[in-house]
Short mmCIF file of C-alpha atoms in Angstrom, two decimals:
data_model
loop_
_atom_site.label_atom_id
_atom_site.label_comp_id
_atom_site.label_asym_id
_atom_site.label_seq_id
_atom_site.Cartn_x
_atom_site.Cartn_y
_atom_site.Cartn_z
CA MET A 1 -13.25 -62.99 187.73
CA ILE A 2 -13.61 -61.96 191.57
CA ILE A 3 -10.81 -62.60 193.89
CA LEU A 4 -12.24 -63.04 197.86
CA ARG A 5 -9.20 -61.50 200.22
CA GLY A 6 -8.86 -63.82 203.49
CA SER A 7 -8.30 -63.11 206.86
CA GLY A 8 -7.98 -63.64 210.27
CA THR A 9 -11.74 -64.06 210.68
CA GLY A 10 -12.10 -65.85 207.41
CA VAL A 11 -13.13 -64.85 203.66
CA SER A 12 -15.26 -62.06 203.36
CA GLY A 13 -16.99 -60.20 199.70
CA THR A 14 -15.35 -57.04 202.16
CA GLY A 15 -12.27 -55.57 200.15
CA ALA A 16 -13.30 -58.48 197.02
CA ILE A 17 -11.51 -57.07 194.07
CA ARG A 18 -12.33 -58.28 189.95
CA VAL A 19 -9.74 -59.32 187.97
CA PRO A 20 -9.39 -57.59 184.84
CA ALA A 21 -9.67 -59.10 181.43
CA PRO A 22 -9.55 -58.36 178.06
CA ALA A 23 -12.26 -57.36 175.67
CA ASN A 24 -14.31 -60.60 174.31
CA SER A 25 -12.83 -63.42 176.53
CA PHE A 26 -12.72 -66.41 178.21
CA VAL A 27 -11.96 -65.76 181.45
CA GLY A 28 -11.17 -68.43 184.25
CA GLU A 29 -11.37 -71.83 182.95
CA ASP A 30 -8.47 -74.46 184.57
CA ILE A 31 -8.16 -72.10 187.44
CA THR A 32 -5.05 -73.41 188.95
CA ALA A 33 -2.91 -71.49 192.31
CA GLY A 34 0.34 -71.84 193.47
CA ASP A 35 3.46 -70.10 193.60
CA PHE A 36 4.33 -69.80 190.65
CA ASP A 37 7.74 -67.87 190.49
CA GLY A 38 8.87 -68.89 193.07
CA ASP A 39 8.65 -65.29 194.88
CA GLY A 40 5.97 -66.07 197.58
CA HIS A 41 2.60 -64.83 196.35
CA PRO A 42 -0.08 -66.79 194.88
CA ASP A 43 -0.47 -66.79 190.92
CA LEU A 44 -3.11 -68.12 188.64
CA PHE A 45 -3.10 -70.42 185.51
CA MET A 46 -6.19 -70.06 183.76
CA ARG A 47 -7.86 -68.93 180.32
CA ASN A 48 -7.92 -65.99 179.73
CA ALA A 49 -7.77 -64.87 176.25
CA GLU A 50 -10.40 -65.09 173.20
CA ASP A 51 -8.10 -67.74 171.62
CA PHE A 52 -9.21 -71.83 172.85
CA ASP A 53 -5.71 -72.62 172.76
CA LEU A 54 -3.84 -69.64 174.63
CA ARG A 55 -4.11 -70.10 178.95
CA ALA A 56 -2.44 -67.29 180.79
CA VAL A 57 -0.45 -67.46 183.94
CA LEU A 58 -1.03 -64.62 186.51
CA TYR A 59 1.63 -63.60 188.81
CA GLY A 60 1.11 -61.61 192.49
CA PRO A 61 0.55 -60.43 193.96
CA PHE A 62 -2.67 -58.73 192.78
CA GLY A 63 -2.70 -54.88 193.67
CA ARG A 64 -6.70 -53.28 195.06
CA ASN A 65 -7.49 -52.40 191.33
CA GLY A 66 -7.96 -56.41 190.46
CA ALA A 67 -3.85 -56.62 188.27
CA PRO A 68 -1.70 -58.96 188.05
CA ALA A 69 1.78 -57.96 189.08
CA ARG A 70 2.89 -59.33 185.55
CA GLU A 71 0.99 -62.06 183.02
CA GLN A 72 2.71 -64.59 180.78
CA GLN A 73 0.20 -65.89 177.71
CA LEU A 74 0.83 -69.40 177.02
CA THR A 75 -0.55 -72.36 174.89
CA ALA A 76 -0.97 -75.22 176.51
CA PHE A 77 -2.43 -77.32 174.02
CA SER A 78 -0.87 -79.59 171.36
CA THR A 79 -3.59 -81.35 170.03
CA ASP A 80 -7.84 -81.59 169.48
CA ASN A 81 -8.13 -81.71 173.06
CA THR A 82 -9.19 -79.79 175.81
CA ILE A 83 -7.83 -79.34 179.96
CA CYS A 84 -9.83 -81.80 182.02
CA SER A 85 -8.05 -80.71 185.42
CA THR A 86 -4.97 -78.82 186.61
CA ALA A 87 -2.31 -80.11 189.65
CA ALA A 88 0.02 -76.92 190.84
CA GLY A 89 2.74 -78.54 193.15
CA ASP A 90 6.63 -78.92 193.34
CA PHE A 91 7.12 -81.94 191.64
CA ASN A 92 11.09 -81.90 190.92
CA GLY A 93 11.85 -80.65 194.19
CA ASP A 94 13.04 -76.84 193.82
CA GLY A 95 10.78 -74.97 195.67
CA THR A 96 8.88 -73.79 194.15
CA ASP A 97 5.17 -75.25 192.64
CA ASP A 98 5.21 -76.43 188.69
CA LEU A 99 2.15 -77.19 187.04
CA ALA A 100 0.63 -80.38 185.97
CA THR A 101 -1.68 -80.18 182.73
CA PHE A 102 -4.62 -83.45 182.25
CA TYR A 103 -6.54 -83.70 178.73
CA VAL A 104 -9.54 -85.35 177.32
CA TYR A 105 -10.85 -85.74 173.79
CA GLU A 106 -14.46 -86.98 172.92
CA ASP A 107 -14.80 -89.74 175.60
CA HIS A 108 -11.42 -90.69 176.67
CA ALA A 109 -8.30 -89.30 178.40
CA GLU A 110 -5.79 -87.75 175.74
CA GLY A 111 -3.05 -87.69 178.71
CA GLY A 112 -1.00 -84.76 180.93
CA LYS A 113 1.68 -82.32 181.04
CA LEU A 114 4.10 -81.33 183.34
CA TRP A 115 4.82 -77.98 183.05
CA TRP A 116 7.90 -77.00 185.38
CA ALA A 117 8.14 -73.67 186.48
CA HIS A 118 12.76 -74.19 185.85
CA ASP A 119 14.69 -76.59 185.16
CA ARG A 120 16.29 -78.29 188.60
CA ALA A 121 19.33 -77.92 187.22
CA CYS A 122 19.20 -74.18 186.49
CA PRO A 123 18.85 -71.83 189.43
CA PRO A 124 15.29 -70.17 190.09
CA SER A 125 15.20 -67.14 187.48
CA ARG A 126 12.25 -65.64 189.49
CA ASN A 127 10.53 -65.20 186.65
CA GLY A 128 8.23 -67.72 186.19
CA PHE A 129 7.96 -70.21 183.71
CA PRO A 130 10.79 -69.49 180.89
CA PRO A 131 8.57 -69.58 178.68
CA LEU A 132 6.33 -72.40 180.15
CA THR A 133 8.73 -76.20 179.55
CA PRO A 134 7.27 -78.59 177.72
CA PRO A 135 7.31 -81.69 179.85
CA PRO A 136 10.61 -83.51 180.05
CA SER A 137 9.54 -85.87 178.27
CA GLU A 138 10.00 -83.83 175.63
CA THR A 139 12.80 -82.17 176.09
CA SER A 140 15.16 -84.56 177.99
CA THR A 141 15.89 -87.66 178.64
CA ARG A 142 15.12 -87.16 182.82
CA ASP A 143 11.73 -89.27 183.20
CA PRO A 144 8.76 -87.53 185.30
CA PRO A 145 7.84 -89.75 188.99
CA ALA A 146 5.96 -92.59 187.76
CA VAL A 147 3.65 -92.25 190.28
CA LEU A 148 3.29 -89.25 192.66
CA SER A 149 1.56 -89.53 196.59
CA ALA A 150 1.23 -86.52 198.55
CA ARG A 151 3.08 -86.02 201.93
CA SER A 152 1.86 -83.56 204.75
CA ASP A 153 3.13 -80.27 204.26
CA ARG A 154 2.01 -80.86 200.80
CA ARG A 155 4.91 -81.57 198.53
CA PHE A 156 4.78 -84.80 196.26
CA SER A 157 7.50 -87.56 195.97
#
């Protein structure tokens, strides 16, 4: 995967960096950008492993050599399905981007998962996903919002 750096004049190939990947891995599938640890640097969620079930969160900042500040591997699947789309946003209003993953299997939808970057009841740890928390419906009595609507400030309500 290649990162093209932006500037005041736009994006160009000047200064592009290649993100290192493990040998024999599949890279870039399901790519989603967000600030998942709240440190102000863009992070990337994507497939970055040979194992189909694994996805990675590559935490920024990314060095000039393309290496992320740190990486977290996670198992994003619970059944024989595939991710059809992802979205990043501050879904619980705590100031840090969370991740939504939506799944399909053959010709039908398999639902979705909403992964909190950290629980609203806990102070931000700046360590990113505390091993990526499964959807609230699986871990607590708190229900996720039934409908999300985009606001002009790129948050959801």
